[in-house]
CSV table of C-alpha atoms in Angstrom, one decimal:
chain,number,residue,atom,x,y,z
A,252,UNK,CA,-159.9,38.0,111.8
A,253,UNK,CA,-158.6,35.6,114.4
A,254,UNK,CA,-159.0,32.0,114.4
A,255,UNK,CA,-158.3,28.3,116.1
A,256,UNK,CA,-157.1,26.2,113.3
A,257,UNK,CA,-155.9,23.1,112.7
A,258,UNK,CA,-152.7,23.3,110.2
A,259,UNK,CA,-149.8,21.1,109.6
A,260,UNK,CA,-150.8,18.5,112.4
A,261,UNK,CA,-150.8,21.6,115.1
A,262,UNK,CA,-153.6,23.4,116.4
A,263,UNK,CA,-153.3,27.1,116.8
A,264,UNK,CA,-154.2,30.6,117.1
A,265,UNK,CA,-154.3,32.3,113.1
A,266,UNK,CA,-155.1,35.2,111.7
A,267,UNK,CA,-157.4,34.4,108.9
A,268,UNK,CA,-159.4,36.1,106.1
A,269,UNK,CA,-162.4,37.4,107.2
A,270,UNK,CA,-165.3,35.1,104.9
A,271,UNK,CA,-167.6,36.6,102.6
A,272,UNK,CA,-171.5,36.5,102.1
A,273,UNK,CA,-173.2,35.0,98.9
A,274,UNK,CA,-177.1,34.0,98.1
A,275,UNK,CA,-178.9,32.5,101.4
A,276,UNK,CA,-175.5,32.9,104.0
A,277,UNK,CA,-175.5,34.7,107.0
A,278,UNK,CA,-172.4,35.9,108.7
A,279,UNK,CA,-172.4,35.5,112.4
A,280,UNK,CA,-170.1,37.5,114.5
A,281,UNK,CA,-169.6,34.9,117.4
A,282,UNK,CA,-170.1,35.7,121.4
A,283,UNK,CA,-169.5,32.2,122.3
A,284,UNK,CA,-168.5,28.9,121.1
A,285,UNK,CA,-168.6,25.2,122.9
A,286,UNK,CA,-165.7,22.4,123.0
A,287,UNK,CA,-166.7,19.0,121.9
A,288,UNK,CA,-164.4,15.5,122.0
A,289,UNK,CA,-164.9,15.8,118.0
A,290,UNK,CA,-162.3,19.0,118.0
A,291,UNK,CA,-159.6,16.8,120.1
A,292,UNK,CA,-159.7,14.3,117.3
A,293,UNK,CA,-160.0,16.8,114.5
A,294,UNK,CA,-156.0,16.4,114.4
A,295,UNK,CA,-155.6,12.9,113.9
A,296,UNK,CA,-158.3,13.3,110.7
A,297,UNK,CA,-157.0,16.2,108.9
A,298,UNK,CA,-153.1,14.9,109.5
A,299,UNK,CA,-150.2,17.6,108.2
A,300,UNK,CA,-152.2,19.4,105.5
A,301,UNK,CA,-151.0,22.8,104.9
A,302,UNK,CA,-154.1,24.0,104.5
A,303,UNK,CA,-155.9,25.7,107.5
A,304,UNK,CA,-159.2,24.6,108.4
A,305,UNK,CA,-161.5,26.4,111.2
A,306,UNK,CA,-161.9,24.0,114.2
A,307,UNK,CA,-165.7,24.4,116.2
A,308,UNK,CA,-168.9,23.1,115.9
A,309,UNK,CA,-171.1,24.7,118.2
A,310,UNK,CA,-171.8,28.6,118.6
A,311,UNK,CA,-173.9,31.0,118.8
A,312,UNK,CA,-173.7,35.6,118.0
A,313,UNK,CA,-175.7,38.0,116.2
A,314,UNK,CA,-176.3,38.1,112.6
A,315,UNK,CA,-174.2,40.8,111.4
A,316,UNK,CA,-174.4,40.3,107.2
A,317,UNK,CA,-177.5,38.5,105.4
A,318,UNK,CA,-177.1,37.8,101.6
A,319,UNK,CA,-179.9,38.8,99.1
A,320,UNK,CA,-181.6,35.9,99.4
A,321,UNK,CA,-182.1,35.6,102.8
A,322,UNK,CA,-185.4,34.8,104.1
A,323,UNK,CA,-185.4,33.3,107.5
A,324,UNK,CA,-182.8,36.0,109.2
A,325,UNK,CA,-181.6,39.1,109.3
A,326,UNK,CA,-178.9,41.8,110.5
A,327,UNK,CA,-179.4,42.3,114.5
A,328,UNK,CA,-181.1,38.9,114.8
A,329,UNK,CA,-179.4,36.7,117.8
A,330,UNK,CA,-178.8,33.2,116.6
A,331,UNK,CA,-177.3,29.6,117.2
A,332,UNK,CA,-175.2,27.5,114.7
A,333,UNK,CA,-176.7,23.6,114.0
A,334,UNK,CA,-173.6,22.0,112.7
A,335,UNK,CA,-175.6,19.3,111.4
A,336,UNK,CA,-175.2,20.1,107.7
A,337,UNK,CA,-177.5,19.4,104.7
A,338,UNK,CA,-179.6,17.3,107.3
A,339,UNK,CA,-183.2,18.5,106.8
A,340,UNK,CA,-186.0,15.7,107.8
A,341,UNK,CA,-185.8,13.3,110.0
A,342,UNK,CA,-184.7,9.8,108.3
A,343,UNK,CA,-183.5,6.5,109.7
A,344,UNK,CA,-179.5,7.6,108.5
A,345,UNK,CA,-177.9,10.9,107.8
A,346,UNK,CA,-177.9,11.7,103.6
A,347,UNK,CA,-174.7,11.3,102.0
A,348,UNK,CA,-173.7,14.4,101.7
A,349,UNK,CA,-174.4,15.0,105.6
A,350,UNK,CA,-171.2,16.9,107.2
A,351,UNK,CA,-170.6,18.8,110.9
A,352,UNK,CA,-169.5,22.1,111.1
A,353,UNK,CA,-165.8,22.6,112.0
A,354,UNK,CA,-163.6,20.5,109.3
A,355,UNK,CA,-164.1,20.7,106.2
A,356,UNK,CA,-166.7,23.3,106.8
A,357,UNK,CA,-165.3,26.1,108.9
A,358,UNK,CA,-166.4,26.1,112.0
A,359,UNK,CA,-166.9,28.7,115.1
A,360,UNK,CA,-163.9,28.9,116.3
A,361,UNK,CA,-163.2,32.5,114.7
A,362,UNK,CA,-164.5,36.0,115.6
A,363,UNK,CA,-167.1,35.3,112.4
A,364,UNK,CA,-168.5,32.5,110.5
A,365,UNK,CA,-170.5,32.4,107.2
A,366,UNK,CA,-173.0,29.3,107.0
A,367,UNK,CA,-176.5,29.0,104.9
A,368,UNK,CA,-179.5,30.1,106.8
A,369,UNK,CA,-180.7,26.8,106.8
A,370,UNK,CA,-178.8,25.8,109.6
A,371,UNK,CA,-179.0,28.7,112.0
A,372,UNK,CA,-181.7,28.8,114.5
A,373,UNK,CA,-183.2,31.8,116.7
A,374,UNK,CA,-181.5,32.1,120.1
A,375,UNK,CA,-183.6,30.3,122.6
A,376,UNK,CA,-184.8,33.6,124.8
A,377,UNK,CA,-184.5,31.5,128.1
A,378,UNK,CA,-180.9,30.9,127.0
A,379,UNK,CA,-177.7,32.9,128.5
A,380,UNK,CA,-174.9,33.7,125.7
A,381,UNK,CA,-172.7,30.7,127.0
A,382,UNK,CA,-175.4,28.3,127.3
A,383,UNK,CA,-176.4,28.7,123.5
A,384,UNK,CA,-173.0,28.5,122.3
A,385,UNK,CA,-172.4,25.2,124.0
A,386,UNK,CA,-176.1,23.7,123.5
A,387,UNK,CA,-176.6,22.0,119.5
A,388,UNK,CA,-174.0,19.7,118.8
A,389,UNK,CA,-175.0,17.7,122.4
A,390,UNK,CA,-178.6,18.4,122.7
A,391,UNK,CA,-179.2,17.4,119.2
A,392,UNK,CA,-177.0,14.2,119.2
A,393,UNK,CA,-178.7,13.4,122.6
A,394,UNK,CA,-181.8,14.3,121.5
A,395,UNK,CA,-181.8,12.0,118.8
A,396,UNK,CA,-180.2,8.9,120.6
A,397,UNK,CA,-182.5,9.0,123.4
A,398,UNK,CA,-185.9,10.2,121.8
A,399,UNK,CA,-186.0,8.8,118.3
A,400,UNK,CA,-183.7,6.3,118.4
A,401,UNK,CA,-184.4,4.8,121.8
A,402,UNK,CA,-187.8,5.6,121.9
A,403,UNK,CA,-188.0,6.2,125.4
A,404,UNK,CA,-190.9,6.5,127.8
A,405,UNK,CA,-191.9,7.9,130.8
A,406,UNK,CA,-192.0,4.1,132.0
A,407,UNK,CA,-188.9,3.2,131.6
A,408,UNK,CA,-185.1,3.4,133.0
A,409,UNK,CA,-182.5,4.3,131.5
A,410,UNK,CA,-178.6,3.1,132.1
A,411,UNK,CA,-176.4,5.5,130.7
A,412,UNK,CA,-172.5,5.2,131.6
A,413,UNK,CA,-170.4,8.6,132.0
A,414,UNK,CA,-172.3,11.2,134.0
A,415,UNK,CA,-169.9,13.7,133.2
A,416,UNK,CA,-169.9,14.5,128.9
A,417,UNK,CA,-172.3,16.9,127.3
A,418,UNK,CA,-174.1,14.3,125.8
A,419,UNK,CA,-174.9,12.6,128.5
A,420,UNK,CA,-175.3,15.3,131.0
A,421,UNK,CA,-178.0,16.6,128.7
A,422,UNK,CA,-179.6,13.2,127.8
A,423,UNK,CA,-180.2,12.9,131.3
A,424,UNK,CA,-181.9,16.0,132.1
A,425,UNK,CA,-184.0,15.0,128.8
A,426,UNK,CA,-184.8,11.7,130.3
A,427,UNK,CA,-185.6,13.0,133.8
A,428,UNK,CA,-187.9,15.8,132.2
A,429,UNK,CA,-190.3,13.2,130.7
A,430,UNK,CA,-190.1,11.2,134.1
A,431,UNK,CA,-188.0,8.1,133.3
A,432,UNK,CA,-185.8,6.5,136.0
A,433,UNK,CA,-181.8,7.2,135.3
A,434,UNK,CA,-178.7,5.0,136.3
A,435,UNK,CA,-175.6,6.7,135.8
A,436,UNK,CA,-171.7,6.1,136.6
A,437,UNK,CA,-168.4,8.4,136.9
A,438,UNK,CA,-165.6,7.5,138.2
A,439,UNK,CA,-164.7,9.9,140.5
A,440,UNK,CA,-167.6,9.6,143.9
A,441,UNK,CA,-167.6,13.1,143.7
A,442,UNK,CA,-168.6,14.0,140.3
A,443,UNK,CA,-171.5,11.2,141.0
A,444,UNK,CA,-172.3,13.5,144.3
A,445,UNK,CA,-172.3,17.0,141.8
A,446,UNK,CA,-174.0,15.1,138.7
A,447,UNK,CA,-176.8,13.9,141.0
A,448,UNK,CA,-177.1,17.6,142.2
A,449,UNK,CA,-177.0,18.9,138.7
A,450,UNK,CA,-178.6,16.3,136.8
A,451,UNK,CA,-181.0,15.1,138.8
A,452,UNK,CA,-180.3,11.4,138.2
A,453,UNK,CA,-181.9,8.4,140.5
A,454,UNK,CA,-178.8,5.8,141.0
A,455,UNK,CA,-175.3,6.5,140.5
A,456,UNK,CA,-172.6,3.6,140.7
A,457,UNK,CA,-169.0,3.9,140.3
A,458,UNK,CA,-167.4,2.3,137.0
A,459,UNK,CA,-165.1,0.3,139.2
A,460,UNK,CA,-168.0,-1.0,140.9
A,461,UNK,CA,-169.7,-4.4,139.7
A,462,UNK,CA,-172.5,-3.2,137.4
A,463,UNK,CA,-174.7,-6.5,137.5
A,464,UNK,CA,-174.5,-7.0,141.4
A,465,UNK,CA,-175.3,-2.8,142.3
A,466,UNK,CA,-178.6,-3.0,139.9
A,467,UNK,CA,-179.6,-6.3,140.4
A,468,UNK,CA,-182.5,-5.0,141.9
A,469,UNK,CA,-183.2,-2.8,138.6
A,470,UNK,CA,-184.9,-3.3,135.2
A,471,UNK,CA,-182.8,-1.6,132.3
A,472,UNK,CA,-185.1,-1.5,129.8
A,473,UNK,CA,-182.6,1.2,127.7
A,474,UNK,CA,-178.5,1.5,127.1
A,475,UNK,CA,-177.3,4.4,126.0
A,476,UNK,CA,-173.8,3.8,124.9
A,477,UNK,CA,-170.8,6.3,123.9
A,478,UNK,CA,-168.1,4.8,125.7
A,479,UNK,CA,-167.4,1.9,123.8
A,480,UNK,CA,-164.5,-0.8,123.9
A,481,UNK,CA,-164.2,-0.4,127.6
A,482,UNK,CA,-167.5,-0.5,129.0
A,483,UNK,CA,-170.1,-2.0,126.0
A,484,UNK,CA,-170.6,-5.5,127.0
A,485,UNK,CA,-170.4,-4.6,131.1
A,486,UNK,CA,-173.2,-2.1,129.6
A,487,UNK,CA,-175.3,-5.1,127.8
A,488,UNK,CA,-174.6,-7.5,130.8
A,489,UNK,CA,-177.3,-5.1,133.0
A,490,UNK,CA,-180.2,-4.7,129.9
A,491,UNK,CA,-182.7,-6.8,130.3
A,492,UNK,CA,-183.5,-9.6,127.9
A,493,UNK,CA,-185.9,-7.9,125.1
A,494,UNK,CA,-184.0,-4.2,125.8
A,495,UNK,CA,-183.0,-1.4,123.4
A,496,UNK,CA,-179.4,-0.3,123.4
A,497,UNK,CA,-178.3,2.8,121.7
A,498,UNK,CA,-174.9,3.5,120.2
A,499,UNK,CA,-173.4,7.2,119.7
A,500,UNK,CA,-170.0,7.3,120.2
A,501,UNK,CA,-166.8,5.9,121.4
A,502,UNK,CA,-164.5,7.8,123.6
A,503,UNK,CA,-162.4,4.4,124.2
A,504,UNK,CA,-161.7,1.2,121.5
A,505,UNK,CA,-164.0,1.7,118.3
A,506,UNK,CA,-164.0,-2.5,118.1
A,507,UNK,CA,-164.7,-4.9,120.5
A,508,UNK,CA,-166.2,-8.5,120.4
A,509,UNK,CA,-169.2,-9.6,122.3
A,510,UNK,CA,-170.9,-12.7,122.6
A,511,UNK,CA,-173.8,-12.9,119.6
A,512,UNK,CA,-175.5,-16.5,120.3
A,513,UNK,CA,-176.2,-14.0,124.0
A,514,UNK,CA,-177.3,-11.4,122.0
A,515,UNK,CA,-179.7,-12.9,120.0
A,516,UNK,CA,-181.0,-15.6,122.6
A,517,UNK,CA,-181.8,-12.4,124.8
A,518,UNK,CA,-183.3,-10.7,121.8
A,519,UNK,CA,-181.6,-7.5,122.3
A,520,UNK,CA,-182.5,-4.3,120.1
A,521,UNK,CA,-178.9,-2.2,119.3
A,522,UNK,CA,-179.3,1.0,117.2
A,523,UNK,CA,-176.4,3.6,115.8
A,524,UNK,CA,-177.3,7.4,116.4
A,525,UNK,CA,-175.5,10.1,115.3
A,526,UNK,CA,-176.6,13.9,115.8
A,527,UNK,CA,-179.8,14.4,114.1
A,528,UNK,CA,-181.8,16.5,111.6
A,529,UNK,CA,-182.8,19.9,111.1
A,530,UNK,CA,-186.7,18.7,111.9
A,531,UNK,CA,-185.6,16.7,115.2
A,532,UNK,CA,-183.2,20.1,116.2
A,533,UNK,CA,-186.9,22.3,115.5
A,534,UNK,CA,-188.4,19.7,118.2
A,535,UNK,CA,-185.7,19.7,120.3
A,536,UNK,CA,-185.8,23.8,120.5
A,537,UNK,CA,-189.6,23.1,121.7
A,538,UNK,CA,-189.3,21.1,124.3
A,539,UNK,CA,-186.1,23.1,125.8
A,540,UNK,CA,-188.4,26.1,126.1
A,541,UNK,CA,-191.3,24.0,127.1
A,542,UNK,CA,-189.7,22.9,130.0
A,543,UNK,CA,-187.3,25.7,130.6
A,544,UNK,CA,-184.5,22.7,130.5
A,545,UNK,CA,-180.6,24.8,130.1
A,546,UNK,CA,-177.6,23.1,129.3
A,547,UNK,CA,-174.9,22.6,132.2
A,548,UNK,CA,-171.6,24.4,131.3
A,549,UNK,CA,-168.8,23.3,133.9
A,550,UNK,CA,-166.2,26.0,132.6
A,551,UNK,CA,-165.6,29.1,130.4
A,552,UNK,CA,-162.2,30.3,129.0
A,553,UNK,CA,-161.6,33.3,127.1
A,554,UNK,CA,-161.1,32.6,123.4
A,555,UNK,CA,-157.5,33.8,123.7
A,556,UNK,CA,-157.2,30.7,125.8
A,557,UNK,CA,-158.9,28.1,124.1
A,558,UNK,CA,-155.5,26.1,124.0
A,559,UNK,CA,-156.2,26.0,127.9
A,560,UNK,CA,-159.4,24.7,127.1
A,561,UNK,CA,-158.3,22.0,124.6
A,562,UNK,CA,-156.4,20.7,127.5
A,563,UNK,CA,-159.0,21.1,129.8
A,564,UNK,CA,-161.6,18.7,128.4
A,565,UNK,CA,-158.6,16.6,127.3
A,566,UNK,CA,-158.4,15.2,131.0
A,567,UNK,CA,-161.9,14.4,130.7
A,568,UNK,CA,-162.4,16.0,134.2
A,569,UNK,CA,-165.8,17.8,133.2
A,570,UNK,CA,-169.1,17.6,134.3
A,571,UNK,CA,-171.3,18.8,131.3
A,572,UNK,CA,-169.8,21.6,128.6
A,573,UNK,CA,-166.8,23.5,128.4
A,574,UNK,CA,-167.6,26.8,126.8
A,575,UNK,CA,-165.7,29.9,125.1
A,576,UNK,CA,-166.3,33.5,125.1
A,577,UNK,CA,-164.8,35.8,122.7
């Protein structure tokens, strides 16, 4: 079968053994997979190993194989992938043997993929075949970050810089859904003009702009940070004193200084999140088809050009997922 691999320090296109089923695994014949910033650092991780490993987190196809001890699915059954591995209840940290699908454990970028039932969830019904195969990895890390790890209410607003990133494009349509206020930024004006018709969002700024001065009229009472180096402290200079900020990810420097005697004079609240549990996905599936929320997919490629794709959300140009369709 074909797959996207990353071997000797090169991502490509390999024809690959087609896996086989044991005990409680299900093989899933893909129809669609989704890009995340993960599979453009995948490279850097792995280095010049001569081994092949299947790049892809997210996807979603039909159950084609079920071993003997399957329970949960079976042949015919349309499914999603969680890549959250060996992650079943919620906890304040992931165990220790927590991994993500796509490196070491192959991922969905192949025509077929062989993972436990555990983590493989029924196909939201509301759900188009592109939108499932972009949704877990995001909405689950989102989920997490803005639900159980910044706690936040229908009260409060929520500052959350980069409108255009999976993540944060479904973060926000989480946060709007329970009726919180949401400032966002981009950098472009008119990504800010398509998020706020997408998304739904209630101020946008630009990230030139000065951040204290535009919402001085605003009370931040949550962060939500993935950005890092670049924007953390401009981030923690518009929180109010006593406010939650949440940590996911950094798309720019992983270290960065920042004053602490400010930190801990304005009794500031920062937390680390990092996609989520099993239990947290189950609620997250419930309140998607609650409130009929979809994820926002900016573009599709065919699988034969996921190179194209690569390169695509390289330029960090999107405005929520980038998809594949085999």
């Amino acid at each position: 079968m074909k797959a996207y691999v990353v071997q000797n320090g090169e991502y490509k296109m390999k024809e690959v053994e087609e896996p086989s089923v044991e005990g409680n695994e299900v093989k899933v014949q893909l129809k669609t997979a989704g890009l995340n910033h993960r599979d453009l650092m995948i490279k850097q991780r792995v280095g010049t190993t001569e081994t092949p490993y299947i790049l892809g987190s997210d996807g979603a196809g039909v159950v084609v194989e079920a071993g003997v001890d399957c329970s949960r699915f079976a042949v015919g059954d349309e499914v999603i992938i969680n890549p959250g591995l060996n992650w079943y209840e919620k906890s304040e940290a992931p165990p220790e043997n927590f991994e993500i699908a796509g490196v070491p454990y192959p991922g969905t970028f192949a025509e077929k993929m062989v993972i436990s039932e555990d983590f493989v969830e029924k196909k939201p019904s509301h759900f188009s075949w592109s939108e499932a195969g972009v949704f877990t990895l995001s909405g689950l890390t989102g989920y997490r970050a803005l639900f159980t790890q910044g706690k936040i209410k229908e009260s409060d607003t929520l500052f959350i810089p980069g409108a255009g990133g999976g993540v944060n494009s479904f973060i926000i349509l989480l946060a709007k859904e329970i009726g919180a206020k949401v400032i966002t930024t981009s950098r472009d004006k008119q990504k800010l003009k398509q998020a706020q018709e997408k998304l739904g969002y209630d101020v946008g700024i630009l990230t030139e702009d000065n951040w204290v001065e535009k919402l001085g009229d605003e009370t931040v009472d949550l962060v939500i940070e993935s950005i890092g180096g670049k924007t953390f402290n401009r981030s923690l200079e518009v929180l109010k004193k006593g406010g939650r900020i949440v940590t996911y990810g950094s798309s720019t420097n992983d270290e960065i200084t920042f004053d602490l005697r400010k930190f801990f004079y304005g009794q500031y609240r920062m937390t680390g999140s990092t996609m989520g549990s099993r239990e947290e996905l189950h609620e997250l599936l419930s309140f998607v088809e609650q409130h009929d929320i979809k994820p926002v997919i900016d573009k599709q490629f065919a699988f034969s050009n996921i190179d194209k794709a690569f390169d695509y959300l390289g330029k960090q140009n999107q405005l929520g997922k980038v998809a594949v369709s085999f």
